[in-house]
Amino acid sequence: GGKIVLLDGAYNITADITVNRANVELCGTTASQLTFANTNSNINISITTDNCTVHDLTLIGSQTAYNKNVIEATSCNRLQFYNLQVSKGQIGVASCGNVILTKNIIGKDNGYNYGIYVSGASHDIIISNNDLSGSYYCIAVTSAQRVTITNNTARLFNDVGVSLQTATDIVIANNNFYTEVGGAIEAVYCSVGTRISITGNCFHLNETAQGYQVIQLYSTNYCIINNNIIRTASTSIPINIQSDCNGITLIDNGVCCTSAQIWDTTNATN
C-alpha cells in the first residue's frame, strides 16, 4: 500500500491502471487531470483490493458507449471516492461493501454511460452530495442492498435519475432532480424483502419532459413515498404504481402541475 500523489498537470494515459494491493491512496493536488486514450478498454482504473481511496482528480474516460468505467471496483471493501470530476465514463462498484462516494462531479459528455453503477450483491453503499449530469442513468443500483442516496443533484439525464432493479433496503432522500427527458426514479423487480424509502426529494420536470413518469414502481413491494415535492409538466404522471406492487405508502407529497394525476392500480395507502 501507500499514497500516490499526481502533481498539477495534464497526463495522457495510454494504458489502464490496476490497483491490486490494499491500503492504496490515489490522489491529485488542485489541478491533476488524467485523460485515458485506450478506446478498446472497458475499465480505465481497476480496483480489486480493500481499503483504497481515490480523490481530488479529474478523470476523462476513453469512451461514451454503454457501460464503460473510468473507475471500477470489484469484490473489495472499505473504499472511498471523493472530490473527483469524471467524464466520458462511469464509476462502477460491483460486489463491494462499505463504499462511500461523495462530493464528486460525474457525467459530462457521458453519452450512454451511467454516472454511478452499483451492482452484483454490493452492500452498505453511501452516495451523497454528488453532482450528476448528462448520463443515461445518473445512479443505477442492481442486485444491491443497504444503499443510501442522499443530497445529490441529478440533472439532464437521458432516461432516469435513479434506477433500482432487484435492490433492497434503499434510502433515497433529500435529492434534487432536474430533467428535460425521462423520469426521475424507477424501481423494477424490487419485490423480495424490499424496503425502499423515497423521502424529502424535489423533482423538477420542464415542458420538454411531457408524458414521462416522475416516480414509477413496477413489481416492487414495501416502498414509502413521503414528503416529496414534484413540479412537473402538465401531461406527465407524477407517481405511477403498477398493479403488481404491494405495500406502497404515500404520505404528504406535493404535486404542482396543471393536470396532475397519480396512477395507482394497487392498494397503496395515500
PDB file of C-alpha atoms in Angstrom:
ATOM      1  CA  GLY A   1       0.000   0.000   0.000  1.00  0.00           C
ATOM      2  CA  GLY A   2       0.909   3.669   0.099  1.00  0.00           C
ATOM      3  CA  LYS A   3      -0.014   7.125  -1.162  1.00  0.00           C
ATOM      4  CA  ILE A   4       0.396   8.095  -4.823  1.00  0.00           C
ATOM      5  CA  VAL A   5       0.134  11.842  -5.479  1.00  0.00           C
ATOM      6  CA  LEU A   6      -0.178  13.224  -9.001  1.00  0.00           C
ATOM      7  CA  LEU A   7       1.069  16.808  -9.149  1.00  0.00           C
ATOM      8  CA  ASP A   8      -0.739  19.537 -11.081  1.00  0.00           C
ATOM      9  CA  GLY A   9      -0.773  18.862 -14.805  1.00  0.00           C
ATOM     10  CA  ALA A  10      -2.488  17.031 -17.646  1.00  0.00           C
ATOM     11  CA  TYR A  11      -1.497  13.383 -18.057  1.00  0.00           C
ATOM     12  CA  ASN A  12      -2.326  11.337 -21.160  1.00  0.00           C
ATOM     13  CA  ILE A  13      -2.674   7.685 -20.142  1.00  0.00           C
ATOM     14  CA  THR A  14      -2.292   5.090 -22.898  1.00  0.00           C
ATOM     15  CA  ALA A  15      -2.628   2.022 -20.659  1.00  0.00           C
ATOM     16  CA  ASP A  16      -5.099   1.113 -17.944  1.00  0.00           C
ATOM     17  CA  ILE A  17      -4.327   1.414 -14.235  1.00  0.00           C
ATOM     18  CA  THR A  18      -4.793  -1.561 -11.889  1.00  0.00           C
ATOM     19  CA  VAL A  19      -4.808  -1.249  -8.099  1.00  0.00           C
ATOM     20  CA  ASN A  20      -4.383  -4.752  -6.687  1.00  0.00           C
ATOM     21  CA  ARG A  21      -2.691  -4.051  -3.358  1.00  0.00           C
ATOM     22  CA  ALA A  22      -4.563  -2.981  -0.254  1.00  0.00           C
ATOM     23  CA  ASN A  23      -4.354   0.389   1.506  1.00  0.00           C
ATOM     24  CA  VAL A  24      -3.614   2.490  -1.581  1.00  0.00           C
ATOM     25  CA  GLU A  25      -4.493   6.185  -1.810  1.00  0.00           C
ATOM     26  CA  LEU A  26      -4.503   7.649  -5.339  1.00  0.00           C
ATOM     27  CA  CYS A  27      -4.954  11.401  -5.356  1.00  0.00           C
ATOM     28  CA  GLY A  28      -4.218  14.678  -7.076  1.00  0.00           C
ATOM     29  CA  THR A  29      -3.492  18.187  -5.876  1.00  0.00           C
ATOM     30  CA  THR A  30      -5.512  21.139  -7.160  1.00  0.00           C
ATOM     31  CA  ALA A  31      -5.325  20.557 -10.927  1.00  0.00           C
ATOM     32  CA  SER A  32      -4.416  16.966 -11.758  1.00  0.00           C
ATOM     33  CA  GLN A  33      -6.080  15.609 -14.904  1.00  0.00           C
ATOM     34  CA  LEU A  34      -5.837  12.121 -16.362  1.00  0.00           C
ATOM     35  CA  THR A  35      -7.075  11.501 -19.905  1.00  0.00           C
ATOM     36  CA  PHE A  36      -7.336   7.850 -20.928  1.00  0.00           C
ATOM     37  CA  ALA A  37      -6.650   7.072 -24.576  1.00  0.00           C
ATOM     38  CA  ASN A  38      -7.352   3.327 -24.828  1.00  0.00           C
ATOM     39  CA  THR A  39     -10.696   3.282 -26.638  1.00  0.00           C
ATOM     40  CA  ASN A  40     -10.769  -0.535 -26.545  1.00  0.00           C
ATOM     41  CA  SER A  41     -10.862  -0.635 -22.755  1.00  0.00           C
ATOM     42  CA  ASN A  42     -13.994  -1.106 -20.645  1.00  0.00           C
ATOM     43  CA  ILE A  43     -12.199  -0.126 -17.424  1.00  0.00           C
ATOM     44  CA  ASN A  44      -9.605   2.654 -17.125  1.00  0.00           C
ATOM     45  CA  ILE A  45      -8.844   2.308 -13.390  1.00  0.00           C
ATOM     46  CA  SER A  46      -9.493  -1.146 -11.916  1.00  0.00           C
ATOM     47  CA  ILE A  47      -9.550  -1.655  -8.127  1.00  0.00           C
ATOM     48  CA  THR A  48      -9.611  -5.228  -6.834  1.00  0.00           C
ATOM     49  CA  THR A  49      -8.451  -4.902  -3.230  1.00  0.00           C
ATOM     50  CA  ASP A  50      -9.554  -3.439   0.112  1.00  0.00           C
ATOM     51  CA  ASN A  51      -9.078  -0.087   1.847  1.00  0.00           C
ATOM     52  CA  CYS A  52      -8.464   2.076  -1.209  1.00  0.00           C
ATOM     53  CA  THR A  53      -9.185   5.763  -1.725  1.00  0.00           C
ATOM     54  CA  VAL A  54      -9.284   7.859  -4.905  1.00  0.00           C
ATOM     55  CA  HIS A  55      -9.785  11.608  -4.627  1.00  0.00           C
ATOM     56  CA  ASP A  56      -9.071  15.096  -5.979  1.00  0.00           C
ATOM     57  CA  LEU A  57      -8.575  14.105  -9.618  1.00  0.00           C
ATOM     58  CA  THR A  58     -10.115  14.977 -12.963  1.00  0.00           C
ATOM     59  CA  LEU A  59     -10.642  11.749 -14.927  1.00  0.00           C
ATOM     60  CA  ILE A  60     -11.581  11.744 -18.616  1.00  0.00           C
ATOM     61  CA  GLY A  61     -12.518   8.304 -19.879  1.00  0.00           C
ATOM     62  CA  SER A  62     -11.898   6.852 -23.295  1.00  0.00           C
ATOM     63  CA  GLN A  63     -15.478   6.125 -24.424  1.00  0.00           C
ATOM     64  CA  THR A  64     -19.060   7.346 -24.288  1.00  0.00           C
ATOM     65  CA  ALA A  65     -20.508   3.950 -25.264  1.00  0.00           C
ATOM     66  CA  TYR A  66     -22.731   1.963 -22.913  1.00  0.00           C
ATOM     67  CA  ASN A  67     -21.292   0.741 -19.600  1.00  0.00           C
ATOM     68  CA  LYS A  68     -17.703   1.980 -19.804  1.00  0.00           C
ATOM     69  CA  ASN A  69     -15.987   2.508 -16.459  1.00  0.00           C
ATOM     70  CA  VAL A  70     -13.479   5.220 -15.705  1.00  0.00           C
ATOM     71  CA  ILE A  71     -13.217   3.518 -12.308  1.00  0.00           C
ATOM     72  CA  GLU A  72     -14.450   0.034 -11.476  1.00  0.00           C
ATOM     73  CA  ALA A  73     -14.100  -1.567  -8.054  1.00  0.00           C
ATOM     74  CA  THR A  74     -14.747  -5.310  -7.942  1.00  0.00           C
ATOM     75  CA  SER A  75     -15.080  -7.685  -4.954  1.00  0.00           C
ATOM     76  CA  CYS A  76     -13.464  -5.429  -2.387  1.00  0.00           C
ATOM     77  CA  ASN A  77     -14.387  -3.471   0.738  1.00  0.00           C
ATOM     78  CA  ARG A  78     -13.907  -0.183   2.539  1.00  0.00           C
ATOM     79  CA  LEU A  79     -13.432   2.186  -0.404  1.00  0.00           C
ATOM     80  CA  GLN A  80     -13.766   5.957  -0.732  1.00  0.00           C
ATOM     81  CA  PHE A  81     -14.180   8.109  -3.841  1.00  0.00           C
ATOM     82  CA  TYR A  82     -14.456  11.858  -3.329  1.00  0.00           C
ATOM     83  CA  ASN A  83     -13.734  15.211  -4.982  1.00  0.00           C
ATOM     84  CA  LEU A  84     -13.483  13.600  -8.409  1.00  0.00           C
ATOM     85  CA  GLN A  85     -14.526  15.121 -11.728  1.00  0.00           C
ATOM     86  CA  VAL A  86     -15.408  12.275 -14.091  1.00  0.00           C
ATOM     87  CA  SER A  87     -16.466  12.487 -17.739  1.00  0.00           C
ATOM     88  CA  LYS A  88     -16.813  10.040 -20.641  1.00  0.00           C
ATOM     89  CA  GLY A  89     -17.366   7.112 -18.301  1.00  0.00           C
ATOM     90  CA  GLN A  90     -18.886   5.943 -15.033  1.00  0.00           C
ATOM     91  CA  ILE A  91     -17.816   4.837 -11.571  1.00  0.00           C
ATOM     92  CA  GLY A  92     -18.724   1.170 -11.176  1.00  0.00           C
ATOM     93  CA  VAL A  93     -18.974  -0.706  -7.871  1.00  0.00           C
ATOM     94  CA  ALA A  94     -19.528  -4.468  -8.282  1.00  0.00           C
ATOM     95  CA  SER A  95     -19.799  -6.944  -5.375  1.00  0.00           C
ATOM     96  CA  CYS A  96     -18.241  -4.476  -2.920  1.00  0.00           C
ATOM     97  CA  GLY A  97     -19.075  -3.477   0.644  1.00  0.00           C
ATOM     98  CA  ASN A  98     -18.737  -0.330   2.731  1.00  0.00           C
ATOM     99  CA  VAL A  99     -18.157   2.162  -0.075  1.00  0.00           C
ATOM    100  CA  ILE A 100     -18.518   5.956   0.143  1.00  0.00           C
ATOM    101  CA  LEU A 101     -18.929   8.131  -2.957  1.00  0.00           C
ATOM    102  CA  THR A 102     -19.236  11.808  -2.086  1.00  0.00           C
ATOM    103  CA  LYS A 103     -18.671  15.313  -3.464  1.00  0.00           C
ATOM    104  CA  ASN A 104     -17.960  14.108  -6.993  1.00  0.00           C
ATOM    105  CA  ILE A 105     -18.957  15.745 -10.295  1.00  0.00           C
ATOM    106  CA  ILE A 106     -19.823  12.978 -12.751  1.00  0.00           C
ATOM    107  CA  GLY A 107     -21.284  12.776 -16.207  1.00  0.00           C
ATOM    108  CA  LYS A 108     -20.069  15.424 -18.616  1.00  0.00           C
ATOM    109  CA  ASP A 109     -20.097  14.043 -22.185  1.00  0.00           C
ATOM    110  CA  ASN A 110     -21.207  10.709 -20.759  1.00  0.00           C
ATOM    111  CA  GLY A 111     -23.400   9.532 -23.623  1.00  0.00           C
ATOM    112  CA  TYR A 112     -24.906   6.152 -22.742  1.00  0.00           C
ATOM    113  CA  ASN A 113     -22.765   5.552 -19.678  1.00  0.00           C
ATOM    114  CA  TYR A 114     -24.236   5.758 -16.197  1.00  0.00           C
ATOM    115  CA  GLY A 115     -22.911   8.156 -13.578  1.00  0.00           C
ATOM    116  CA  ILE A 116     -22.588   5.687 -10.685  1.00  0.00           C
ATOM    117  CA  TYR A 117     -23.393   1.995 -11.169  1.00  0.00           C
ATOM    118  CA  VAL A 118     -23.730  -0.239  -8.081  1.00  0.00           C
ATOM    119  CA  SER A 119     -24.242  -3.928  -8.863  1.00  0.00           C
ATOM    120  CA  GLY A 120     -23.533  -7.561  -8.044  1.00  0.00           C
ATOM    121  CA  ALA A 121     -24.528  -8.033  -4.382  1.00  0.00           C
ATOM    122  CA  SER A 122     -22.832  -4.825  -3.249  1.00  0.00           C
ATOM    123  CA  HIS A 123     -23.889  -3.647   0.208  1.00  0.00           C
ATOM    124  CA  ASP A 124     -23.591  -0.724   2.602  1.00  0.00           C
ATOM    125  CA  ILE A 125     -23.018   1.934  -0.036  1.00  0.00           C
ATOM    126  CA  ILE A 126     -23.308   5.686   0.631  1.00  0.00           C
ATOM    127  CA  ILE A 127     -23.804   8.023  -2.347  1.00  0.00           C
ATOM    128  CA  SER A 128     -24.048  11.608  -1.122  1.00  0.00           C
ATOM    129  CA  ASN A 129     -23.512  15.216  -2.180  1.00  0.00           C
ATOM    130  CA  ASN A 130     -22.614  14.385  -5.779  1.00  0.00           C
ATOM    131  CA  ASP A 131     -23.458  16.425  -8.880  1.00  0.00           C
ATOM    132  CA  LEU A 132     -24.517  14.004 -11.622  1.00  0.00           C
ATOM    133  CA  SER A 133     -25.470  15.034 -15.145  1.00  0.00           C
ATOM    134  CA  GLY A 134     -25.517  14.064 -18.793  1.00  0.00           C
ATOM    135  CA  SER A 135     -25.713  10.310 -18.227  1.00  0.00           C
ATOM    136  CA  TYR A 136     -28.179   7.627 -19.308  1.00  0.00           C
ATOM    137  CA  TYR A 137     -28.913   6.893 -15.644  1.00  0.00           C
ATOM    138  CA  CYS A 138     -27.307   9.186 -13.085  1.00  0.00           C
ATOM    139  CA  ILE A 139     -27.347   6.382 -10.492  1.00  0.00           C
ATOM    140  CA  ALA A 140     -28.167   2.724 -11.183  1.00  0.00           C
ATOM    141  CA  VAL A 141     -28.462   0.119  -8.414  1.00  0.00           C
ATOM    142  CA  THR A 142     -28.867  -3.545  -9.381  1.00  0.00           C
ATOM    143  CA  SER A 143     -28.935  -6.542  -7.003  1.00  0.00           C
ATOM    144  CA  ALA A 144     -27.520  -4.492  -4.136  1.00  0.00           C
ATOM    145  CA  GLN A 145     -28.677  -3.871  -0.574  1.00  0.00           C
ATOM    146  CA  ARG A 146     -28.398  -1.165   2.052  1.00  0.00           C
ATOM    147  CA  VAL A 147     -27.709   1.706  -0.325  1.00  0.00           C
ATOM    148  CA  THR A 148     -28.204   5.302   0.844  1.00  0.00           C
ATOM    149  CA  ILE A 149     -28.610   8.009  -1.812  1.00  0.00           C
ATOM    150  CA  THR A 150     -28.803  11.466  -0.203  1.00  0.00           C
ATOM    151  CA  ASN A 151     -28.280  15.149  -1.003  1.00  0.00           C
ATOM    152  CA  ASN A 152     -27.287  14.608  -4.620  1.00  0.00           C
ATOM    153  CA  THR A 153     -28.206  16.707  -7.651  1.00  0.00           C
ATOM    154  CA  ALA A 154     -29.178  14.766 -10.771  1.00  0.00           C
ATOM    155  CA  ARG A 155     -29.739  16.744 -13.954  1.00  0.00           C
ATOM    156  CA  LEU A 156     -30.070  16.455 -17.721  1.00  0.00           C
ATOM    157  CA  PHE A 157     -30.090  12.659 -17.759  1.00  0.00           C
ATOM    158  CA  ASN A 158     -31.168  10.731 -20.831  1.00  0.00           C
ATOM    159  CA  ASP A 159     -33.532   8.238 -19.183  1.00  0.00           C
ATOM    160  CA  VAL A 160     -33.865   8.060 -15.377  1.00  0.00           C
ATOM    161  CA  GLY A 161     -32.168   9.837 -12.489  1.00  0.00           C
ATOM    162  CA  VAL A 162     -32.108   6.817 -10.139  1.00  0.00           C
ATOM    163  CA  SER A 163     -32.824   3.290 -11.398  1.00  0.00           C
ATOM    164  CA  LEU A 164     -33.355   0.405  -8.947  1.00  0.00           C
ATOM    165  CA  GLN A 165     -33.574  -3.223 -10.033  1.00  0.00           C
ATOM    166  CA  THR A 166     -33.793  -6.191  -7.629  1.00  0.00           C
ATOM    167  CA  ALA A 167     -32.472  -3.927  -4.865  1.00  0.00           C
ATOM    168  CA  THR A 168     -33.349  -3.989  -1.151  1.00  0.00           C
ATOM    169  CA  ASP A 169     -33.056  -1.595   1.806  1.00  0.00           C
ATOM    170  CA  ILE A 170     -32.691   1.569  -0.251  1.00  0.00           C
ATOM    171  CA  VAL A 171     -32.969   5.151   1.040  1.00  0.00           C
ATOM    172  CA  ILE A 172     -33.385   7.974  -1.493  1.00  0.00           C
ATOM    173  CA  ALA A 173     -33.634  11.225   0.466  1.00  0.00           C
ATOM    174  CA  ASN A 174     -33.196  14.968   0.054  1.00  0.00           C
ATOM    175  CA  ASN A 175     -32.025  14.855  -3.548  1.00  0.00           C
ATOM    176  CA  ASN A 176     -32.792  17.324  -6.352  1.00  0.00           C
ATOM    177  CA  PHE A 177     -33.770  16.067  -9.809  1.00  0.00           C
ATOM    178  CA  TYR A 178     -33.883  18.284 -12.914  1.00  0.00           C
ATOM    179  CA  THR A 179     -34.865  16.729 -16.228  1.00  0.00           C
ATOM    180  CA  GLU A 180     -35.898  17.590 -19.742  1.00  0.00           C
ATOM    181  CA  VAL A 181     -36.145  13.970 -20.927  1.00  0.00           C
ATOM    182  CA  GLY A 182     -37.142  10.925 -18.870  1.00  0.00           C
ATOM    183  CA  GLY A 183     -38.393  10.309 -15.357  1.00  0.00           C
ATOM    184  CA  ALA A 184     -36.634  10.720 -12.024  1.00  0.00           C
ATOM    185  CA  ILE A 185     -36.866   7.427 -10.062  1.00  0.00           C
ATOM    186  CA  GLU A 186     -37.834   3.937 -11.172  1.00  0.00           C
ATOM    187  CA  ALA A 187     -37.934   0.722  -9.135  1.00  0.00           C
ATOM    188  CA  VAL A 188     -38.306  -2.516 -11.092  1.00  0.00           C
ATOM    189  CA  TYR A 189     -38.486  -6.090  -9.703  1.00  0.00           C
ATOM    190  CA  CYS A 190     -37.679  -4.925  -6.183  1.00  0.00           C
ATOM    191  CA  SER A 191     -40.044  -7.458  -4.661  1.00  0.00           C
ATOM    192  CA  VAL A 192     -38.162  -9.867  -2.380  1.00  0.00           C
ATOM    193  CA  GLY A 193     -37.576  -8.445   1.093  1.00  0.00           C
ATOM    194  CA  THR A 194     -37.650  -4.965  -0.365  1.00  0.00           C
ATOM    195  CA  ARG A 195     -37.692  -1.834   1.768  1.00  0.00           C
ATOM    196  CA  ILE A 196     -37.415   1.428  -0.157  1.00  0.00           C
ATOM    197  CA  SER A 197     -37.816   4.925   1.249  1.00  0.00           C
ATOM    198  CA  ILE A 198     -38.221   7.896  -1.122  1.00  0.00           C
ATOM    199  CA  THR A 199     -38.366  10.923   1.163  1.00  0.00           C
ATOM    200  CA  GLY A 200     -37.841  14.672   1.019  1.00  0.00           C
ATOM    201  CA  ASN A 201     -36.771  14.884  -2.623  1.00  0.00           C
ATOM    202  CA  CYS A 202     -37.521  17.706  -5.074  1.00  0.00           C
ATOM    203  CA  PHE A 203     -38.375  16.839  -8.685  1.00  0.00           C
ATOM    204  CA  HIS A 204     -38.374  19.406 -11.484  1.00  0.00           C
ATOM    205  CA  LEU A 205     -39.519  18.383 -14.987  1.00  0.00           C
ATOM    206  CA  ASN A 206     -39.854  21.073 -17.617  1.00  0.00           C
ATOM    207  CA  GLU A 207     -42.269  21.116 -20.540  1.00  0.00           C
ATOM    208  CA  THR A 208     -39.981  19.079 -22.805  1.00  0.00           C
ATOM    209  CA  ALA A 209     -40.441  16.137 -20.398  1.00  0.00           C
ATOM    210  CA  GLN A 210     -44.170  15.877 -21.054  1.00  0.00           C
ATOM    211  CA  GLY A 211     -45.634  12.399 -20.830  1.00  0.00           C
ATOM    212  CA  TYR A 212     -42.944  10.967 -18.557  1.00  0.00           C
ATOM    213  CA  GLN A 213     -43.448   9.391 -15.126  1.00  0.00           C
ATOM    214  CA  VAL A 214     -41.598  11.100 -12.296  1.00  0.00           C
ATOM    215  CA  ILE A 215     -41.676   8.171  -9.834  1.00  0.00           C
ATOM    216  CA  GLN A 216     -42.555   4.755 -11.254  1.00  0.00           C
ATOM    217  CA  LEU A 217     -42.814   1.399  -9.498  1.00  0.00           C
ATOM    218  CA  TYR A 218     -43.072  -1.995 -11.214  1.00  0.00           C
ATOM    219  CA  SER A 219     -43.134  -5.359  -9.390  1.00  0.00           C
ATOM    220  CA  THR A 220     -41.941  -3.629  -6.229  1.00  0.00           C
ATOM    221  CA  ASN A 221     -43.018  -4.110  -2.603  1.00  0.00           C
ATOM    222  CA  TYR A 222     -42.848  -2.148   0.646  1.00  0.00           C
ATOM    223  CA  CYS A 223     -41.978   1.330  -0.528  1.00  0.00           C
ATOM    224  CA  ILE A 224     -42.686   4.570   1.347  1.00  0.00           C
ATOM    225  CA  ILE A 225     -43.008   7.733  -0.767  1.00  0.00           C
ATOM    226  CA  ASN A 226     -43.122  10.572   1.721  1.00  0.00           C
ATOM    227  CA  ASN A 227     -42.841  14.360   1.808  1.00  0.00           C
ATOM    228  CA  ASN A 228     -41.573  14.865  -1.750  1.00  0.00           C
ATOM    229  CA  ILE A 229     -42.190  17.943  -3.923  1.00  0.00           C
ATOM    230  CA  ILE A 230     -42.963  17.242  -7.573  1.00  0.00           C
ATOM    231  CA  ARG A 231     -43.018  20.059 -10.131  1.00  0.00           C
ATOM    232  CA  THR A 232     -43.845  18.555 -13.463  1.00  0.00           C
ATOM    233  CA  ALA A 233     -45.065  19.230 -16.971  1.00  0.00           C
ATOM    234  CA  SER A 234     -48.814  19.216 -17.468  1.00  0.00           C
ATOM    235  CA  THR A 235     -49.047  15.830 -19.220  1.00  0.00           C
ATOM    236  CA  SER A 236     -46.559  13.958 -17.046  1.00  0.00           C
ATOM    237  CA  ILE A 237     -47.562  11.392 -14.415  1.00  0.00           C
ATOM    238  CA  PRO A 238     -46.079  12.350 -11.017  1.00  0.00           C
ATOM    239  CA  ILE A 239     -46.368   8.862  -9.464  1.00  0.00           C
ATOM    240  CA  ASN A 240     -47.125   5.623 -11.321  1.00  0.00           C
ATOM    241  CA  ILE A 241     -47.666   2.481  -9.215  1.00  0.00           C
ATOM    242  CA  GLN A 242     -48.388  -0.652 -11.213  1.00  0.00           C
ATOM    243  CA  SER A 243     -50.847  -3.324 -10.102  1.00  0.00           C
ATOM    244  CA  ASP A 244     -48.113  -5.874  -9.333  1.00  0.00           C
ATOM    245  CA  CYS A 245     -46.811  -3.727  -6.442  1.00  0.00           C
ATOM    246  CA  ASN A 246     -47.729  -4.302  -2.784  1.00  0.00           C
ATOM    247  CA  GLY A 247     -47.321  -2.429   0.481  1.00  0.00           C
ATOM    248  CA  ILE A 248     -46.809   1.022  -1.061  1.00  0.00           C
ATOM    249  CA  THR A 249     -47.415   4.030   1.228  1.00  0.00           C
ATOM    250  CA  LEU A 250     -47.807   7.632   0.022  1.00  0.00           C
ATOM    251  CA  ILE A 251     -47.769  10.412   2.643  1.00  0.00           C
ATOM    252  CA  ASP A 252     -47.706  14.226   2.355  1.00  0.00           C
ATOM    253  CA  ASN A 253     -46.334  14.545  -1.185  1.00  0.00           C
ATOM    254  CA  GLY A 254     -46.849  17.834  -3.000  1.00  0.00           C
ATOM    255  CA  VAL A 255     -47.545  17.927  -6.746  1.00  0.00           C
ATOM    256  CA  CYS A 256     -47.511  21.096  -8.815  1.00  0.00           C
ATOM    257  CA  CYS A 257     -48.711  20.927 -12.423  1.00  0.00           C
ATOM    258  CA  THR A 258     -51.799  21.894 -14.399  1.00  0.00           C
ATOM    259  CA  SER A 259     -53.269  18.398 -14.685  1.00  0.00           C
ATOM    260  CA  ALA A 260     -51.596  16.238 -12.067  1.00  0.00           C
ATOM    261  CA  GLN A 261     -52.649  12.646 -11.708  1.00  0.00           C
ATOM    262  CA  ILE A 262     -51.421   9.690  -9.642  1.00  0.00           C
ATOM    263  CA  TRP A 263     -51.786   6.367 -11.386  1.00  0.00           C
ATOM    264  CA  ASP A 264     -52.231   3.828  -8.633  1.00  0.00           C
ATOM    265  CA  THR A 265     -53.513   0.445  -9.769  1.00  0.00           C
ATOM    266  CA  THR A 266     -52.767  -1.298  -6.500  1.00  0.00           C
ATOM    267  CA  ASN A 267     -53.890  -0.865  -2.878  1.00  0.00           C
ATOM    268  CA  ALA A 268     -51.424   1.802  -1.835  1.00  0.00           C
ATOM    269  CA  THR A 269     -52.139   3.891   1.252  1.00  0.00           C
ATOM    270  CA  ASN A 270     -52.475   7.590   0.361  1.00  0.00           C
TER     271      ASN A 270
END
